[in-house]
XYZ file of N, CA and C in Angstrom:
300
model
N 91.811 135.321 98.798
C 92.452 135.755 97.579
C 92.528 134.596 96.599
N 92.260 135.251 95.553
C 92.028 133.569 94.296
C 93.245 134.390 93.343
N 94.035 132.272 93.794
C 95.509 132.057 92.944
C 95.503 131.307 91.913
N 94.862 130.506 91.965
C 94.788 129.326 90.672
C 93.882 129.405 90.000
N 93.370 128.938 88.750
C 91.758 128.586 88.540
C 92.637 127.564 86.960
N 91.087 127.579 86.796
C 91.380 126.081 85.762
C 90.525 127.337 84.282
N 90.824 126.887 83.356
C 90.009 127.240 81.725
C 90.153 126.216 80.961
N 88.625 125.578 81.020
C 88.527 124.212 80.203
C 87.822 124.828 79.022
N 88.135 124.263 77.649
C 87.303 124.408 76.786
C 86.957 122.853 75.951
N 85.223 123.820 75.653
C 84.416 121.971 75.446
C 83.878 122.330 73.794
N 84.150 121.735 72.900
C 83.269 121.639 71.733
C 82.513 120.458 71.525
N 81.041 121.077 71.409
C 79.634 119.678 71.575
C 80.127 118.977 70.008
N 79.613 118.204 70.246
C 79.307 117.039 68.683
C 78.093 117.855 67.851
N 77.977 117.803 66.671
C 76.908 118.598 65.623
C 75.723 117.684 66.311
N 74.943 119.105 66.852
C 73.373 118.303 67.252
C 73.260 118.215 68.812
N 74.666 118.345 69.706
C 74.537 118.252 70.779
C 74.705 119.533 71.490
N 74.529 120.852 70.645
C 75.106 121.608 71.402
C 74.213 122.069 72.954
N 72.786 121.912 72.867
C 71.948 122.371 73.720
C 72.159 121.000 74.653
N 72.651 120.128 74.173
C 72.858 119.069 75.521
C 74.134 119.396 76.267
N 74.923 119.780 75.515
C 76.141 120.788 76.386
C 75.559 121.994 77.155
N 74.976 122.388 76.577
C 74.373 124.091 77.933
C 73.550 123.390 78.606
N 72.690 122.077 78.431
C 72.100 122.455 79.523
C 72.788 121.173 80.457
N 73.576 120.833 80.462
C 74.776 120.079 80.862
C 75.399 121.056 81.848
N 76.031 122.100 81.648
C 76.943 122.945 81.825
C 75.769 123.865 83.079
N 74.503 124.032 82.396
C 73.587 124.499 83.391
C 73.183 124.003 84.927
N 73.043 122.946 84.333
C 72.483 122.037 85.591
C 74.030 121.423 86.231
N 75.167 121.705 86.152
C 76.058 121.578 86.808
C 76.764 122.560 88.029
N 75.359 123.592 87.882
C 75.708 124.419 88.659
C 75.860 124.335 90.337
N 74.495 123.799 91.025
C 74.665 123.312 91.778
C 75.812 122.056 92.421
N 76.411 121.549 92.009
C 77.139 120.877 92.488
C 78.533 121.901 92.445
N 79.197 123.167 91.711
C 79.943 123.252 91.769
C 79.514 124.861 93.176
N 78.467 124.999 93.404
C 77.936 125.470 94.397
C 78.386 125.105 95.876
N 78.326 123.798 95.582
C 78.759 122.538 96.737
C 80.036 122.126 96.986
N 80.890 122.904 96.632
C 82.145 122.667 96.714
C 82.935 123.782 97.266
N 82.992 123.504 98.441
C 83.445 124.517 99.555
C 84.950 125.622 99.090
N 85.751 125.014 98.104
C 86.865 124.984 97.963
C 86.617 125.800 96.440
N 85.587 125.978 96.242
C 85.899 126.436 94.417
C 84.856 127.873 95.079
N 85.857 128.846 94.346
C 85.150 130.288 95.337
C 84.126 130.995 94.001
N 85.046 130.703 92.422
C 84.224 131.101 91.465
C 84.071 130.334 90.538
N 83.387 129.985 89.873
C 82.854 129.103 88.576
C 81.933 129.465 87.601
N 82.275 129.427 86.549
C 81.214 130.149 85.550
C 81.149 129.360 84.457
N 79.987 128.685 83.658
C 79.899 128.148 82.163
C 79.636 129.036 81.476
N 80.061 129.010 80.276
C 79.892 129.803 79.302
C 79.819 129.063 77.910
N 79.534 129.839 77.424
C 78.873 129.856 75.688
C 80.166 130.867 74.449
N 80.499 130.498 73.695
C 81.289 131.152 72.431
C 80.510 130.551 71.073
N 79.658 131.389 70.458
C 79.206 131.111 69.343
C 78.122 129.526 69.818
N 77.654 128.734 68.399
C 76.891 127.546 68.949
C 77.545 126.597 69.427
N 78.674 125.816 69.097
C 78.851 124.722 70.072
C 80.453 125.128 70.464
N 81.089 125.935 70.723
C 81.946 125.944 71.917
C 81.682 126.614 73.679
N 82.103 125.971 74.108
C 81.807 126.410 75.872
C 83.152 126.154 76.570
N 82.453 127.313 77.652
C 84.423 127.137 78.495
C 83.639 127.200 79.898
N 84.641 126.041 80.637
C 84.297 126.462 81.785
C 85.402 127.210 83.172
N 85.334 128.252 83.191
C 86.310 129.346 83.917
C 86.287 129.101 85.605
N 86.881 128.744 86.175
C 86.649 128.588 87.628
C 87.984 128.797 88.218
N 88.100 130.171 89.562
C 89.150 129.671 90.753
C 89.420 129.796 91.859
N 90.382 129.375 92.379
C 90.753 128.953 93.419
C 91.816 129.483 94.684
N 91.046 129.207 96.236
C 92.688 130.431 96.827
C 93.878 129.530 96.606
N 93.924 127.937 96.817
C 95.231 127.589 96.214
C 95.514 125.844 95.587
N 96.079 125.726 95.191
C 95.833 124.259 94.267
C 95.472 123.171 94.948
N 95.033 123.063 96.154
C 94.302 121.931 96.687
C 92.785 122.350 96.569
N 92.344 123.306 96.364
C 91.007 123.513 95.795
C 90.573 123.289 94.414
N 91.618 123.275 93.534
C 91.611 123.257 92.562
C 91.922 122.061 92.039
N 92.651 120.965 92.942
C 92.503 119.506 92.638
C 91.622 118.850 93.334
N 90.930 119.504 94.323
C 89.401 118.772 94.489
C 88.602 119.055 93.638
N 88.759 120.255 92.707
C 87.708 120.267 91.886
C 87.981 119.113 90.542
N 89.089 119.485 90.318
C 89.649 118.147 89.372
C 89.192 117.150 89.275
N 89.089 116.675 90.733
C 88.839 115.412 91.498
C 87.948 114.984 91.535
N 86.385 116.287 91.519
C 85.084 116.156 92.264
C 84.052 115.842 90.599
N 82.888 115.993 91.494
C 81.846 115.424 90.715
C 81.474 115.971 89.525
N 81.593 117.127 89.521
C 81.416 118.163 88.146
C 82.710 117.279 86.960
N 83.854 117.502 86.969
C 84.653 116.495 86.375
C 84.460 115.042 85.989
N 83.967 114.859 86.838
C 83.004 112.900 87.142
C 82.490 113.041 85.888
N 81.684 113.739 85.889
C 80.259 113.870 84.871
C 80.228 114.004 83.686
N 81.871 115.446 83.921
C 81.779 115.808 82.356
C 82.628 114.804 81.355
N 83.592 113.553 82.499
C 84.502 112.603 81.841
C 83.255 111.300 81.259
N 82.249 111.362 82.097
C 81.738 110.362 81.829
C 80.910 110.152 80.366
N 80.581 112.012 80.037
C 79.411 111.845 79.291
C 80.436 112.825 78.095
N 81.728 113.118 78.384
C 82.697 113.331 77.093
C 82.143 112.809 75.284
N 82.487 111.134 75.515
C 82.586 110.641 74.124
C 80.998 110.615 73.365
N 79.738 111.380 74.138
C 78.461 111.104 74.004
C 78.181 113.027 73.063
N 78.794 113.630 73.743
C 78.824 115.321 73.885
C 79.716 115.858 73.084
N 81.212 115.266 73.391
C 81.761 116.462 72.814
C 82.677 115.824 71.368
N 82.973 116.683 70.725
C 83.710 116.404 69.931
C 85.138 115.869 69.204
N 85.636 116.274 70.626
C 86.887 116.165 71.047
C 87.375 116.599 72.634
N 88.343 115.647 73.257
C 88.373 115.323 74.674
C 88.264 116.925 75.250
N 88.262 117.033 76.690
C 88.244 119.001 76.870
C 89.451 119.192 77.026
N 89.880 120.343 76.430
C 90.954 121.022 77.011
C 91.203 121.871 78.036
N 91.593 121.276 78.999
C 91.735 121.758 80.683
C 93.125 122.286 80.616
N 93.229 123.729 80.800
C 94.374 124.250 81.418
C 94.754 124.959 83.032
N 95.251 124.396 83.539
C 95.458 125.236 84.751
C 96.244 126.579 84.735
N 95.566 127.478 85.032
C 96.394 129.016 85.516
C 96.789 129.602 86.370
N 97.302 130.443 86.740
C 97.215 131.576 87.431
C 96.788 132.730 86.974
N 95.939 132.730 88.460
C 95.303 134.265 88.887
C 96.135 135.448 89.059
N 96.112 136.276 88.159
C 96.650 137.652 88.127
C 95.833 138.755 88.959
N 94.762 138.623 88.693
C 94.130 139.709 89.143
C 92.925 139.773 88.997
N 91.571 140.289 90.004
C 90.658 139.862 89.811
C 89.451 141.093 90.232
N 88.387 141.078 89.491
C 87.279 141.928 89.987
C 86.254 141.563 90.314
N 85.746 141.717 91.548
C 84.452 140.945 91.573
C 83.454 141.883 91.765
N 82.202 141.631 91.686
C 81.099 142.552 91.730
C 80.613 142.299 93.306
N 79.878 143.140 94.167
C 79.286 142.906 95.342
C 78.150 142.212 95.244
């Protein structure tokens, strides 16, 4: 059952937005690799905003993801990409549908 999840939102720098998707793309695999994160999704809003939606059955999954390499990456290559730092909120899971 997924209780927590995180909603980060990223706005690219003018010119970077395709280095954000394919940033956000190729980050897939690693968040694949993370035993503890059950859903994760990048997304796109118009040209340069992106969110990334991901969660969790309970907040120690959700501070390894914090913790882990996908985060690594996106702190490292922040002041290169985005426009302004991300805004990471942690939530709760209300309710959820998943497809088979």
């Amino acid at each position: 059952m997924l209780k927590v999840g995180l909603v980060v939102r990223l706005v690219a720098k003018a010119g970077k937005e395709e280095a954000v998707a394919t940033f956000l793309a190729g980050a897939l695999p690693l968040a694949e690799a993370e035993a503890l994160t059950v859903t994760w999704f990048a997304l796109r809003s118009g040209k340069s905003t992106f969110y990334i939606v991901d969660a969790f059955a309970e907040d120690r999954g959700r501070d390894a993801h914090l913790n882990g390499p996908i985060a690594a990456a996106l702190m490292a290559n922040a002041a290169d990409l985005l426009s302004e730092p991300p805004s990471i909120e942690k939530v709760d899971v209300l309710a959820v549908k998943l497809g088979k």
